[in-house]
mmCIF file of C-alpha atoms and ligand atoms in Angstrom:
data_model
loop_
_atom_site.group_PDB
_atom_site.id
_atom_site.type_symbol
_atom_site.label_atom_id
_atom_site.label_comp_id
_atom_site.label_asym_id
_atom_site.label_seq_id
_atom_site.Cartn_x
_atom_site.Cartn_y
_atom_site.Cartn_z
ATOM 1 C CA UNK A 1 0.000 0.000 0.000
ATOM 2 C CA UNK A 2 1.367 3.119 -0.619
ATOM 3 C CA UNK A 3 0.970 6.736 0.592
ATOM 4 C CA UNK A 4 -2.002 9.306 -0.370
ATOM 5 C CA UNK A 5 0.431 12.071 -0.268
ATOM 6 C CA UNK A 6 4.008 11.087 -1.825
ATOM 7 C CA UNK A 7 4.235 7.519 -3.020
ATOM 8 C CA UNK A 8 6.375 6.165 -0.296
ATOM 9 C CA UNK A 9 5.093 2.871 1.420
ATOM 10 C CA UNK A 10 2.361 3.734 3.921
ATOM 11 C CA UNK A 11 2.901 2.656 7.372
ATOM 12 C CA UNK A 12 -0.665 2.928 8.308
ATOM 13 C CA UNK A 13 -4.114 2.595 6.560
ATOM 14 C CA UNK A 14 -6.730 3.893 8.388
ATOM 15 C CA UNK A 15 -9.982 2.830 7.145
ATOM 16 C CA UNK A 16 -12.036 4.680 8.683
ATOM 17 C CA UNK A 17 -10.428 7.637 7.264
ATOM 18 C CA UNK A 18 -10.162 5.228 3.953
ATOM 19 C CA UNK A 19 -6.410 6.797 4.464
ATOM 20 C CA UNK A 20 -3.412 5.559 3.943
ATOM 21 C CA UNK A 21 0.567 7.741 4.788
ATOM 22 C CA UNK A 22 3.656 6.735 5.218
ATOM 23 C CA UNK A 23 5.877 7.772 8.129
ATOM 24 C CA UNK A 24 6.803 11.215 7.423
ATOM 25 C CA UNK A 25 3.332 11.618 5.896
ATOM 26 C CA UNK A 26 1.579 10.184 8.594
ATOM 27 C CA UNK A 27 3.626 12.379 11.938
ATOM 28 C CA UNK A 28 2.696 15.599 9.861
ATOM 29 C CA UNK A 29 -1.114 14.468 10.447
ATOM 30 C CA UNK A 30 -1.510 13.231 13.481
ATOM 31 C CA UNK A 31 0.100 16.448 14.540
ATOM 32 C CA UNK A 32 -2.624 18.533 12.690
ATOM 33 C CA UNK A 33 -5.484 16.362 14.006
ATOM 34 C CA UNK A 34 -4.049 16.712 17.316
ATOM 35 C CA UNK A 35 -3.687 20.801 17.009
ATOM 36 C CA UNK A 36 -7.442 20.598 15.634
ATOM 37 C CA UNK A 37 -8.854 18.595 18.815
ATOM 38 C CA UNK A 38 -7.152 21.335 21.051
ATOM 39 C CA UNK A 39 -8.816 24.430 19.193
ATOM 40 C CA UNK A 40 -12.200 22.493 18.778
ATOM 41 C CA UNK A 41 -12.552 21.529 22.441
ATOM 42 C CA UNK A 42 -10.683 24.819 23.420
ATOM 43 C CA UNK A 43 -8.445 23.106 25.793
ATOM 44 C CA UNK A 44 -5.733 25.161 26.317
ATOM 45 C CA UNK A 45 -3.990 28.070 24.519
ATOM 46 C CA UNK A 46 -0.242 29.375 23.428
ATOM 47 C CA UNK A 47 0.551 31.013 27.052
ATOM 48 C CA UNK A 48 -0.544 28.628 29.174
ATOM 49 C CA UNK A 49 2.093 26.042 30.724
ATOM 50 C CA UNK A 50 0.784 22.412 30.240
ATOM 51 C CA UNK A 51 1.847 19.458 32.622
ATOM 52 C CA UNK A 52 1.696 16.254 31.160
ATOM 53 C CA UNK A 53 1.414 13.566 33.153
ATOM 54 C CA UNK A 54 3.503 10.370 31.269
ATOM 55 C CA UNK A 55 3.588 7.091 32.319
ATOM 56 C CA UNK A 56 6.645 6.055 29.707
ATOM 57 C CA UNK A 57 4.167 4.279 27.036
ATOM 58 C CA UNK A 58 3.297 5.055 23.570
ATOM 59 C CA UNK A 59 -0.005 7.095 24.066
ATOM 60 C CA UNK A 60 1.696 9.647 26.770
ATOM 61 C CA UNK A 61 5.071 10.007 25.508
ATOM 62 C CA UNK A 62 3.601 10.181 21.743
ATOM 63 C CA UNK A 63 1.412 13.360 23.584
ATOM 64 C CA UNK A 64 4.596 15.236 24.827
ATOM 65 C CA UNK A 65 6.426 14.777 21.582
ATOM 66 C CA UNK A 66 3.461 16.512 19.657
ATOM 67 C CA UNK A 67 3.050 19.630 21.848
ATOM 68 C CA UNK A 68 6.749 19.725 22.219
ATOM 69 C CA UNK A 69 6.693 19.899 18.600
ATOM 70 C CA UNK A 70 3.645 22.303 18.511
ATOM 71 C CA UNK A 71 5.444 24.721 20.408
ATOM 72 C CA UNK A 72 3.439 24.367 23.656
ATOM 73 C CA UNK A 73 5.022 24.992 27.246
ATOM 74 C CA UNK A 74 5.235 21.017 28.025
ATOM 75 C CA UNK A 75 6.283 19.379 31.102
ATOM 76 C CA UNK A 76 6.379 16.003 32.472
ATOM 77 C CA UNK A 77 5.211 14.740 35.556
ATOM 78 C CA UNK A 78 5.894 10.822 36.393
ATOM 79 C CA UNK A 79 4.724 9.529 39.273
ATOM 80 C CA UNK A 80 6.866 6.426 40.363
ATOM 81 C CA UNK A 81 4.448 3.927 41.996
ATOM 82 C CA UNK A 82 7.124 0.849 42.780
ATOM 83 C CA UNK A 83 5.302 -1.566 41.237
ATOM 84 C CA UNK A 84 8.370 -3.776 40.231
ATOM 85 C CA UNK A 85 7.174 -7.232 41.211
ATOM 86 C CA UNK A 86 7.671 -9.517 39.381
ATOM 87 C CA UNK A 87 8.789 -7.635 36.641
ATOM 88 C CA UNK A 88 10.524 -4.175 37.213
ATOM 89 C CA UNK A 89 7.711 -1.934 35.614
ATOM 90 C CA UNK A 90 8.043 1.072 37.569
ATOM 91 C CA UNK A 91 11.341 1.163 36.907
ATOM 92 C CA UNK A 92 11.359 0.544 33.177
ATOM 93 C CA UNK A 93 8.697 3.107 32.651
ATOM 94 C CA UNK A 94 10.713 5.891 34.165
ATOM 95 C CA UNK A 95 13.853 4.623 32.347
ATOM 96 C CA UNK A 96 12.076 5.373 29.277
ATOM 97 C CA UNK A 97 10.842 8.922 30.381
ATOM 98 C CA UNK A 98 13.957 9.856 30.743
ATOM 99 C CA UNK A 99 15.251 8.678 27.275
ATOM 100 C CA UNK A 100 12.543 10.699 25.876
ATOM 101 C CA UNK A 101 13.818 14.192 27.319
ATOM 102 C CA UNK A 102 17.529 13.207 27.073
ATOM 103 C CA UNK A 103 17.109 12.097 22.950
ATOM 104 C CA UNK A 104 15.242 15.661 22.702
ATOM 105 C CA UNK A 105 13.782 14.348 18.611
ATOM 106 C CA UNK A 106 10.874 17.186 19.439
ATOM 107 C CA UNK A 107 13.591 19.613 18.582
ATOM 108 C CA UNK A 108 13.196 18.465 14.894
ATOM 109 C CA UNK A 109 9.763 20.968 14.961
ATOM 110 C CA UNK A 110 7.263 20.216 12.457
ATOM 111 C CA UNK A 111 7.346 22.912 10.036
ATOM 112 C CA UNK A 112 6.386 23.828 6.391
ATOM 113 C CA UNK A 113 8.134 22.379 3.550
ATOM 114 C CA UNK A 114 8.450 25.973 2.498
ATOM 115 C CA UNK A 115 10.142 27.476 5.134
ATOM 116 C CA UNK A 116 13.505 28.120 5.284
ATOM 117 C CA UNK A 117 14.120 30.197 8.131
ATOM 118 C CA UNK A 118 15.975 28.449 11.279
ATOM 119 C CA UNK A 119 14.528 27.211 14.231
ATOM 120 C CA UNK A 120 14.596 28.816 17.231
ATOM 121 C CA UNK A 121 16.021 26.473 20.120
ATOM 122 C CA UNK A 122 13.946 24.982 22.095
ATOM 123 C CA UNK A 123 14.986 24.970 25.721
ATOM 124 C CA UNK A 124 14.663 21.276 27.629
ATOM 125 C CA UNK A 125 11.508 20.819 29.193
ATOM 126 C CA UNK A 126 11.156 19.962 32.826
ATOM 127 C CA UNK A 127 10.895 16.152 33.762
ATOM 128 C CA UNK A 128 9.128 16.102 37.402
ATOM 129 C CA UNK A 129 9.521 12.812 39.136
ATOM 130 C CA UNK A 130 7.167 12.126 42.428
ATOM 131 C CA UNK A 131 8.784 8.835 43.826
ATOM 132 C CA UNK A 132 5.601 7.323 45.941
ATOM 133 C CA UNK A 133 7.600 4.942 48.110
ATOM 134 C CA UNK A 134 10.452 7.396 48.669
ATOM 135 C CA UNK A 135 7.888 10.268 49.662
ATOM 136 C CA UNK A 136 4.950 8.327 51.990
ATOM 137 C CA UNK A 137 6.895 5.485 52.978
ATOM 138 C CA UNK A 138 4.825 2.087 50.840
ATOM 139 C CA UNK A 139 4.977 1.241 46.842
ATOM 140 C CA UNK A 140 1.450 0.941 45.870
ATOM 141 C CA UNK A 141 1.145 -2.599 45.703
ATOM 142 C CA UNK A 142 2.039 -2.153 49.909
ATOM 143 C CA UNK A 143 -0.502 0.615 50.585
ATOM 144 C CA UNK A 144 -2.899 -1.707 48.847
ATOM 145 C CA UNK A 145 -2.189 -4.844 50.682
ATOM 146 C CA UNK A 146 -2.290 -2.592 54.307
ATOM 147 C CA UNK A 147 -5.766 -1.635 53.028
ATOM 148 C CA UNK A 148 -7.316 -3.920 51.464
ATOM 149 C CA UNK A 149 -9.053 -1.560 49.030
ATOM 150 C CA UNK A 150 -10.171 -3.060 45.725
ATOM 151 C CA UNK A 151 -10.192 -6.474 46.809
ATOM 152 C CA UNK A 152 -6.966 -7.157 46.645
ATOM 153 C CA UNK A 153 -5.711 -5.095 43.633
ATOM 154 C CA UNK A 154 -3.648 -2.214 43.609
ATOM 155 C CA UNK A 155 -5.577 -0.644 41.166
ATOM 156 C CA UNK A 156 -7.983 1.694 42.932
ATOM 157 C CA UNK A 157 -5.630 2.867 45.264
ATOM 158 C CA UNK A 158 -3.042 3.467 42.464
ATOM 159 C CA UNK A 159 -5.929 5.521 40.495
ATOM 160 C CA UNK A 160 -6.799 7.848 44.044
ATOM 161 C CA UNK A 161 -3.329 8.480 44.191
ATOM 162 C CA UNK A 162 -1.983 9.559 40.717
ATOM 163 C CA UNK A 163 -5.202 11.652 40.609
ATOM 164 C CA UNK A 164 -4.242 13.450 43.656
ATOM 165 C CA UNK A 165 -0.170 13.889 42.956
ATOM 166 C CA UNK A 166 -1.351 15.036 39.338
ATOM 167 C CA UNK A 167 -3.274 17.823 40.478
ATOM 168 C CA UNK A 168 -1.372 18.592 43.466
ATOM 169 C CA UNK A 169 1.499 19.057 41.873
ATOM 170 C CA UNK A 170 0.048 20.656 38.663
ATOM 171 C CA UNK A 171 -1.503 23.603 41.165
ATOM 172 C CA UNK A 172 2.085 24.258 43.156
ATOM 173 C CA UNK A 173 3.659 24.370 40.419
ATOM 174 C CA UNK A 174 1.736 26.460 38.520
ATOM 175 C CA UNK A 175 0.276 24.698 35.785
ATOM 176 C CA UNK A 176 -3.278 25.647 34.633
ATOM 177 C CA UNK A 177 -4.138 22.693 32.816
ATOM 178 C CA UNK A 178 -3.002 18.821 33.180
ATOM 179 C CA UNK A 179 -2.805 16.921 29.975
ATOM 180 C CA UNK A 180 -3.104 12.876 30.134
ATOM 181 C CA UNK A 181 -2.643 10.498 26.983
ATOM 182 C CA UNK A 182 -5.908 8.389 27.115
ATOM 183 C CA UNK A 183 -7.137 7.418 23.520
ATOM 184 C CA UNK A 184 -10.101 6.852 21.984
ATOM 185 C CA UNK A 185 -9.994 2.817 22.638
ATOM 186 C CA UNK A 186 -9.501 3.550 26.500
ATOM 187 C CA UNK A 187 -12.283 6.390 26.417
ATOM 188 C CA UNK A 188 -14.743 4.152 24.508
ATOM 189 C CA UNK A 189 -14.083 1.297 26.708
ATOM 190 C CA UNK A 190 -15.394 3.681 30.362
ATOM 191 C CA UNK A 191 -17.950 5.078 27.793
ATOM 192 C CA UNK A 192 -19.111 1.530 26.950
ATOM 193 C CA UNK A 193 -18.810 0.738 30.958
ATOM 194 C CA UNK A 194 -20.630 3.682 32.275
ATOM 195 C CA UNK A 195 -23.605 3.236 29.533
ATOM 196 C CA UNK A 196 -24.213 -0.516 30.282
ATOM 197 C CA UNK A 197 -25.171 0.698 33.750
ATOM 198 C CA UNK A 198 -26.210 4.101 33.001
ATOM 199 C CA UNK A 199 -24.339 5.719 35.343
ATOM 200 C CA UNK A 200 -25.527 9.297 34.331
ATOM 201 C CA UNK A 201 -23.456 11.240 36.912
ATOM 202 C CA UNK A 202 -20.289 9.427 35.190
ATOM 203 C CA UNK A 203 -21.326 9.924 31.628
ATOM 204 C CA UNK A 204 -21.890 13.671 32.220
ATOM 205 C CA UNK A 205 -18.165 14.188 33.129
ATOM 206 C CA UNK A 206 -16.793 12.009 30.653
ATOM 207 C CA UNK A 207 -15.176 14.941 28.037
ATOM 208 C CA UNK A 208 -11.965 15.544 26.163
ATOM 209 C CA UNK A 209 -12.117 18.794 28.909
ATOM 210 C CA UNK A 210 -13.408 18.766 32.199
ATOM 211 C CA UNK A 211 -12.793 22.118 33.405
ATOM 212 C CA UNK A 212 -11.530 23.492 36.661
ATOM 213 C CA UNK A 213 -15.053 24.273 38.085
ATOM 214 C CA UNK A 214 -13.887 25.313 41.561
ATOM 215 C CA UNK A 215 -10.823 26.617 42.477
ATOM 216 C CA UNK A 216 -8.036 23.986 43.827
ATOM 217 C CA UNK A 217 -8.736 21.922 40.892
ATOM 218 C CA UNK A 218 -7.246 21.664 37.606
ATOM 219 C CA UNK A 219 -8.404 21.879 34.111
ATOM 220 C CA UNK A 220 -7.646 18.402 32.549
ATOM 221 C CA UNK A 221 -7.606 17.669 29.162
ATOM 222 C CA UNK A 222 -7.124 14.631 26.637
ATOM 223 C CA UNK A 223 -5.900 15.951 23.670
ATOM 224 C CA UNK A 224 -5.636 12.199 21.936
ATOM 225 C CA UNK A 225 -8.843 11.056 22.487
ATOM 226 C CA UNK A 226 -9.952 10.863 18.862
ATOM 227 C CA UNK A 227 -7.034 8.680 17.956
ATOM 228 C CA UNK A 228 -7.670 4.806 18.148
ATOM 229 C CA UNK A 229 -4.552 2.974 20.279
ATOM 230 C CA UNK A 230 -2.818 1.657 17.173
ATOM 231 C CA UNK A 231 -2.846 5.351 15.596
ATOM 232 C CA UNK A 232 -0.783 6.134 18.633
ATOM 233 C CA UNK A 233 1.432 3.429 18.770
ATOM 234 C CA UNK A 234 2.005 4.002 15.035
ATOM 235 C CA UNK A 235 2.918 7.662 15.903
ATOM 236 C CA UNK A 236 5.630 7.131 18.602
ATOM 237 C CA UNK A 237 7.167 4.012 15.827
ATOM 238 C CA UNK A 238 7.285 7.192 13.140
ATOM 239 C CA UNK A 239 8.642 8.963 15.446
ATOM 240 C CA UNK A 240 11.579 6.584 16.938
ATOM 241 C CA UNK A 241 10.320 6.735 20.601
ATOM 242 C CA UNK A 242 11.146 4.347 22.666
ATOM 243 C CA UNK A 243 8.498 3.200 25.543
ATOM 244 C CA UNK A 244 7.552 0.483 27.804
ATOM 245 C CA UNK A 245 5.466 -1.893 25.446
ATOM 246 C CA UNK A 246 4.321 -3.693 28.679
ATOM 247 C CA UNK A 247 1.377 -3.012 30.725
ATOM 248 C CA UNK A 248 1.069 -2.964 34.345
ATOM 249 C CA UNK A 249 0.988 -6.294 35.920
ATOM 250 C CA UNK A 250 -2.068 -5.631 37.909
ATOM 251 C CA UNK A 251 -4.403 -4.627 34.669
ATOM 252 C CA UNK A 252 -3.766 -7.684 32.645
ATOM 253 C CA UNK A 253 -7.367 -9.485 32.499
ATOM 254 C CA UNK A 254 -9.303 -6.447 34.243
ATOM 255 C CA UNK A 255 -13.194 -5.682 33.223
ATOM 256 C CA UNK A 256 -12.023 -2.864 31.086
ATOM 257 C CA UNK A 257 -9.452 -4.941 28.916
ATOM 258 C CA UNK A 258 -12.165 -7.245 28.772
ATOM 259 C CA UNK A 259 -14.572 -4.579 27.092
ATOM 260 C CA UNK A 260 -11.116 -3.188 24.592
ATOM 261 C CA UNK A 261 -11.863 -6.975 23.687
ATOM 262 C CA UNK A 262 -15.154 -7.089 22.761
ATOM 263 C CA UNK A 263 -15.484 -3.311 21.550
ATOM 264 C CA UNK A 264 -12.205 -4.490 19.131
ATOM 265 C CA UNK A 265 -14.424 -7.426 17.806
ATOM 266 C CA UNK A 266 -16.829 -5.254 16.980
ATOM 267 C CA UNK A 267 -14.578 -2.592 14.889
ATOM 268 C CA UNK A 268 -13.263 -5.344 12.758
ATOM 269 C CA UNK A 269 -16.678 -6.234 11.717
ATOM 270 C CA UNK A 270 -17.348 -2.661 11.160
ATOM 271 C CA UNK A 271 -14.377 0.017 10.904
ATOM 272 C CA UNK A 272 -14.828 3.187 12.016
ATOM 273 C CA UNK A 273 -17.586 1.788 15.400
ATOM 274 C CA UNK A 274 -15.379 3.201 18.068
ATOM 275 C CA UNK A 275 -14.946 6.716 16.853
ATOM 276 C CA UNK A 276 -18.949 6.755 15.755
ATOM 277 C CA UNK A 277 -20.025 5.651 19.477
ATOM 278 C CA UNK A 278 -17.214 8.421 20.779
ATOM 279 C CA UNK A 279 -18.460 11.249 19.077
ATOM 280 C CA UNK A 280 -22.012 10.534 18.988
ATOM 281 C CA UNK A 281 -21.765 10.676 22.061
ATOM 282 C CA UNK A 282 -19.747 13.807 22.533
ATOM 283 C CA UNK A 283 -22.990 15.217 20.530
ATOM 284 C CA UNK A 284 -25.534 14.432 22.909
ATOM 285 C CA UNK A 285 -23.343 15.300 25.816
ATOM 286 C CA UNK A 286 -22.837 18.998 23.993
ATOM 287 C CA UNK A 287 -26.418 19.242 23.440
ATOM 288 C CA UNK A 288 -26.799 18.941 26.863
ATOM 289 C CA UNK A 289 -28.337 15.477 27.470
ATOM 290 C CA UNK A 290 -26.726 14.674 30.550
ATOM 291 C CA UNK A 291 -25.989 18.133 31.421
ATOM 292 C CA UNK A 292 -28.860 17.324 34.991
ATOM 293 C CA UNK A 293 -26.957 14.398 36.171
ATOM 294 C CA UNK A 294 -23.684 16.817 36.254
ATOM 295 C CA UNK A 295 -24.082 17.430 40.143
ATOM 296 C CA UNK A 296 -21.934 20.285 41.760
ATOM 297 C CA UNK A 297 -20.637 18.224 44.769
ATOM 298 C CA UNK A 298 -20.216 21.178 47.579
ATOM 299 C CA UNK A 299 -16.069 20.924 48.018
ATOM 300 C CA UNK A 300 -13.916 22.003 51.080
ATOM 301 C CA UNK A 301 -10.801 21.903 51.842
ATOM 302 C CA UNK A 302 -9.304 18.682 53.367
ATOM 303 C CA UNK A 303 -8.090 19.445 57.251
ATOM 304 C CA UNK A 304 -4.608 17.699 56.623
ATOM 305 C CA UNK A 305 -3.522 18.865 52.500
ATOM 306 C CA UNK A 306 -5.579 21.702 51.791
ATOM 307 C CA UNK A 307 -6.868 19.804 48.769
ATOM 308 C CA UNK A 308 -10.122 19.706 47.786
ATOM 309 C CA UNK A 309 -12.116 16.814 49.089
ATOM 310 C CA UNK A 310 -16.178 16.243 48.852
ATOM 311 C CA UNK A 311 -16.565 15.379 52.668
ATOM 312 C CA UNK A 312 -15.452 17.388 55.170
ATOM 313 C CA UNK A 313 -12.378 16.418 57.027
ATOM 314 C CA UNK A 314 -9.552 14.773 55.575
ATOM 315 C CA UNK A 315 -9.366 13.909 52.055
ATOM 316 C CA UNK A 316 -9.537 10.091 50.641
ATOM 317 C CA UNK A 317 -5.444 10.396 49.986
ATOM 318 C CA UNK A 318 -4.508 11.209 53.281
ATOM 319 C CA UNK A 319 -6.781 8.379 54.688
ATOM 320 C CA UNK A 320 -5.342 6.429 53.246
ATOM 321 C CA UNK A 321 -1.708 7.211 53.386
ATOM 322 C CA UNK A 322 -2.326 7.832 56.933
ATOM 323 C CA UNK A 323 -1.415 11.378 56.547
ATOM 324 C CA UNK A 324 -1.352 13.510 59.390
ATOM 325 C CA UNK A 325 1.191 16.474 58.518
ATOM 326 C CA UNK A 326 1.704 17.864 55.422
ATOM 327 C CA UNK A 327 3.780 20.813 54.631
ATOM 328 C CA UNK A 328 0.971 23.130 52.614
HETATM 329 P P1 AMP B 401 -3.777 4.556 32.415
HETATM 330 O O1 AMP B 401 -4.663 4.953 33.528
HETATM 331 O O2 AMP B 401 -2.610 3.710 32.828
HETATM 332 O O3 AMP B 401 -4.499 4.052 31.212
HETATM 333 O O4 AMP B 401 -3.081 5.916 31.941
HETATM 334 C C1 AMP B 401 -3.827 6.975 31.444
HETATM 335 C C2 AMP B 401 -2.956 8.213 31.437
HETATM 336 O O5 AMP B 401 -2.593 8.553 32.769
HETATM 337 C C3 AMP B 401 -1.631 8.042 30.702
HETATM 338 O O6 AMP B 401 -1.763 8.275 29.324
HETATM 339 C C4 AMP B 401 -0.786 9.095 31.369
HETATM 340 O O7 AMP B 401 -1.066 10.374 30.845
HETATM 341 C C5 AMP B 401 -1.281 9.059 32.818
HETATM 342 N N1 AMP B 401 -0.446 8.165 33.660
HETATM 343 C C6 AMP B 401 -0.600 6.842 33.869
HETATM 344 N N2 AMP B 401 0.349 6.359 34.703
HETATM 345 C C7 AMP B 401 1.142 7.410 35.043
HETATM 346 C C8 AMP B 401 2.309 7.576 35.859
HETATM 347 N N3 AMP B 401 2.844 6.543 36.527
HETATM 348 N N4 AMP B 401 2.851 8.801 35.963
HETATM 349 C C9 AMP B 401 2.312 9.854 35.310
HETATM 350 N N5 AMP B 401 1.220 9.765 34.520
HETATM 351 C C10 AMP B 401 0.637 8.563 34.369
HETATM 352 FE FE1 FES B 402 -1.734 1.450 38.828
HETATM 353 FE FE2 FES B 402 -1.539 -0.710 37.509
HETATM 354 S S1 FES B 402 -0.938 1.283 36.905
HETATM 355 S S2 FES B 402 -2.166 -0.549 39.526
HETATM 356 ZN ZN1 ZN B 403 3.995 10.219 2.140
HETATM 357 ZN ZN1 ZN B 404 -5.630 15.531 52.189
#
């Protein structure tokens, strides 16, 4: 198969798109689409500084590279959660984060064939590294086990905590907006989750923006949520970036990998499902369909963090980590 544009072999044929580019072809694109899904869902703007929160895989690393190259006021936040049992995971993952700033291939900015003039250099962006064993004291996988939350897997406690280090860091450091790399297979898979229940209050904050609606929150934003999980894998192999193929030992065979199953048994009967259920229901949502389930939970400000927290008192984090000081 060859490419739309120049002729070259294509490494990708997207048939939903019923398009097919090759490498150079293909970065130059998912670039654009990726500078159109900011401006169409507004989600940040040329001044603002951007934290984005990479894990060392394809989808968040693949996000850096293309505001990096866009121009944007990027940095990285990786949150080291010592899950390196049996396999060093943790580890790996931040190995590869830092590969990713020290090779520095955003420099090579996407620019116009036409244009001549020379770049301006780019300065290094900042790689922030929150350690969780080395700050509170237990790897995940620990705090889990002392718990018992999520009966018996790390997962829920994993998700409370990177929630809370992402926008706790984001706000002292002066970020307005927090950008994560979820794509369109991992939005479609809560989407397809949340409407087999109906779980209204869920599906009305489900957006590629969920603003900061009260103040000690962040704006976060998805800015690859239109692109299907191979379209960003294919992107960071274009690219030459290097990230941790493997997933986290505690997801393998969870319900939502179990729904990426089905929902991908579905778009090879009929290309192009995914992105129609995604944006369909995008439609509704911005037609204001589930705008009444959108409840404004009254927040205050947890008595340990100063973080926001929906019950008065101290905030789920510091429950759990057994927090009783922090330095505000
Ligand atoms: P996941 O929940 O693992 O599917 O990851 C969704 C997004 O959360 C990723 O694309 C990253 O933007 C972010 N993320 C996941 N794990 C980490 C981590 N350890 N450190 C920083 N960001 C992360
Ligand atoms: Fe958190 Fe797997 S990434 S438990
Ligand atoms: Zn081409
Ligand atoms: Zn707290």
């Amino acid at each position: 198969m060859r490419c739309r544009k120049c002729d070259e072999r294509a490494v990708i044929n997207m048939r939903h798109h019923k398009l097919a580019l090759c490498a150079e072809h293909y970065g130059e694109w998912f670039i654009a689409q990726t500078e159109r899904a900011i401006e169409k869902y507004k989600m940040f703007s040329r001044d603002e500084r951007i934290l984005v929160a990479v894990s060392g895989g394809k989808d968040s690393l693949s996000l850096w590279d293309v505001l990096l190259r866009l121009g944007y006021q990027a940095d990285g936040l990786y949150i080291g959660l010592g899950i390196n049992d049996p396999e060093p995971y943790s580890d790996l993952s931040l190995e590869k984060t830092r590969q990713f700033v020290a090779h520095g291939e955003w420099r090579v900015a996407n620019r116009a064939d036409n244009d001549s003039a020379p770049l301006a250099p780019r300065p290094s962006p900042i790689l922030h590294v929150v350690d969780i064993p080395a700050t509170y004291g237990k790897s995940i996988p620990e705090i889990s086990r002392a718990k018992a939350r999520g009966q018996g897997k790390p997962c829920s406690a994993c998700g409370l905590t990177k929630r809370y280090v992402m926008n706790r860091l984001a706000l002292e450091k002066g970020y307005t907006v927090l950008a994560t790399g979820h794509n369109l297979d991992d939005e479609v898979a809560v989407l397809f989750q949340n409407t087999l229940r109906w779980q209204t209050g869920y599906l009305a904050r489900q957006a590629p923006v969920l603003p900061a609606s009260r103040e000690g929150l962040t704006r976060k934003v998805k800015p690859l949520c239109r692109f299907y999980e191979r379209e960003t894998a294919a992107y960071a192999l274009a690219r030459g970036i290097d990230y941790i193929y493997a997933e986290c030992p505690h997801a393998v065979g969870n319900l939502t990998n179990f729904y990426k199953t089905l929902l991908n048994q579905l778009e090879t009967e009929s290309p192009g499902s995914k992105l129609a259920f995604y944006l369909e229901f995008l439609r509704a949502r911005g037609q204001g369909v589930f705008d009444k389930y959108n409840r404004a939970d009254e927040l205050h400000a947890c008595e340990t963090c100063g973080q926001p927290t929906s019950a008065p008192g101290r905030c789920a984090f510091c429950r759990m980590w057994d927090v009783s000081a922090i330095v505000r």
